[in-house]
């Protein structure tokens, strides 16, 4: 079997990644292909990245009322995100303190969480409040048992959770990004859908795909690439120690979406038809346009599968002006779904290519600046501890 020689062990891959991270963009390639396929690399990522970074669980307006909750997998830890009786968001372990059954699936509204196995019951603050037939157990004290809390913060309408108690707060970590986002009033956008999917690709293939616009005029020529010009693409250059990447693209005059509504009074000049595209490492990425945003939050499910939380929201003045709101929302959803289908085709194709004997990473374009910054982030997380 002929093949192109590539790093193939964990040590070889990490050595190669570290060298790549020290290379300027002009001389950089894509990462070694085994970074996408080796199970030990994924285990390393779960340990070094997903157990210690802020992950996006969705939008705060998905849980508007006390008692609203949704399940979210945070690395290896199932969580429940809860809107408490006091109106605050919190995140707690979704694992029963009896014999470790998962407490809830999906989302809903409740006054208490009852385990589906033996009906131990917890209140919205995670305190055990009910457990039948435990009166003969000498080591059982109901008041001592709670669902452990993990960090949960709200940032411009996003819900972020983190298993590491020592990581800096989200707003502090993203302070340089915040000033660019504030004029969009993203926290007021109205969520129109949130879905969970699993694709047959490595999570990094999808992250890298999202953060570069090189493919827009080609893979998305009939959707988001139709009114996009490479010449209008600019970058917020972050350097090798950034916690996010960000770029901007300005839509042409004929673009049907991505433009501020007349009632939008906060965006001015070219910003009225400019979108911001941040990727918050490791895996929260979104397009923030003057009239809508849509996002992905990714996590690995083994090297060959990726769990995706996918959603979108609309600027309130745009939504208020729509005469036929149902038709508008259906058309918006259909458009974004089409973009997803286009992306799925390429990111599953890339993953197949990474597993092929003659697959090998090639040089990056200047339009793939975010990809190189992502490689530098991965090297920092995986090689430098
Ligand atoms: Fe939850 Fe037994 S595992 S009540």
XYZ file of N, CA, C and O and ligand atoms in Angstrom, residues 96-101 103 115-120 122, ligand 1:
60
model
N -27.912 11.095 39.199
C -28.531 10.858 40.500
C -27.485 10.435 41.530
O -26.563 9.657 41.223
N -27.652 10.932 42.766
C -26.690 10.631 43.830
C -26.947 9.269 44.465
O -26.286 8.905 45.436
N -27.942 8.507 43.972
C -28.165 7.165 44.482
C -27.261 6.190 43.738
O -26.148 5.932 44.168
N -27.700 5.692 42.582
C -26.851 4.764 41.837
C -26.545 5.264 40.430
O -26.384 4.495 39.503
N -26.488 6.606 40.333
C -25.875 7.283 39.185
C -26.666 7.181 37.886
O -26.092 7.214 36.795
N -27.966 7.060 37.994
C -28.811 7.134 36.796
C -28.883 8.589 36.312
O -28.854 9.522 37.118
N -30.721 11.796 35.311
C -32.003 12.261 35.842
C -32.986 12.692 34.755
O -34.152 12.292 34.776
N -35.780 11.037 39.834
C -34.990 10.041 39.117
C -35.903 8.933 38.570
O -36.760 8.418 39.300
N -35.719 8.558 37.298
C -36.586 7.529 36.717
C -36.287 6.115 37.217
O -36.998 5.185 36.839
N -35.265 5.956 38.087
C -34.899 4.600 38.523
C -35.603 4.223 39.837
O -36.397 3.275 39.878
N -35.359 4.991 40.928
C -35.995 4.685 42.213
C -36.681 5.903 42.829
O -36.994 5.909 44.009
N -36.837 6.942 42.012
C -37.629 8.125 42.372
C -37.023 8.998 43.464
O -37.755 9.705 44.158
N -35.716 8.979 43.652
C -35.135 10.026 44.480
C -35.454 11.363 43.795
O -35.376 11.481 42.549
N -35.154 15.723 43.679
C -34.314 16.888 43.997
C -35.095 18.154 43.652
O -35.839 18.190 42.662
Fe -31.666 7.470 41.046
Fe -31.785 5.133 42.258
S -30.394 5.798 40.722
S -33.069 6.836 42.527
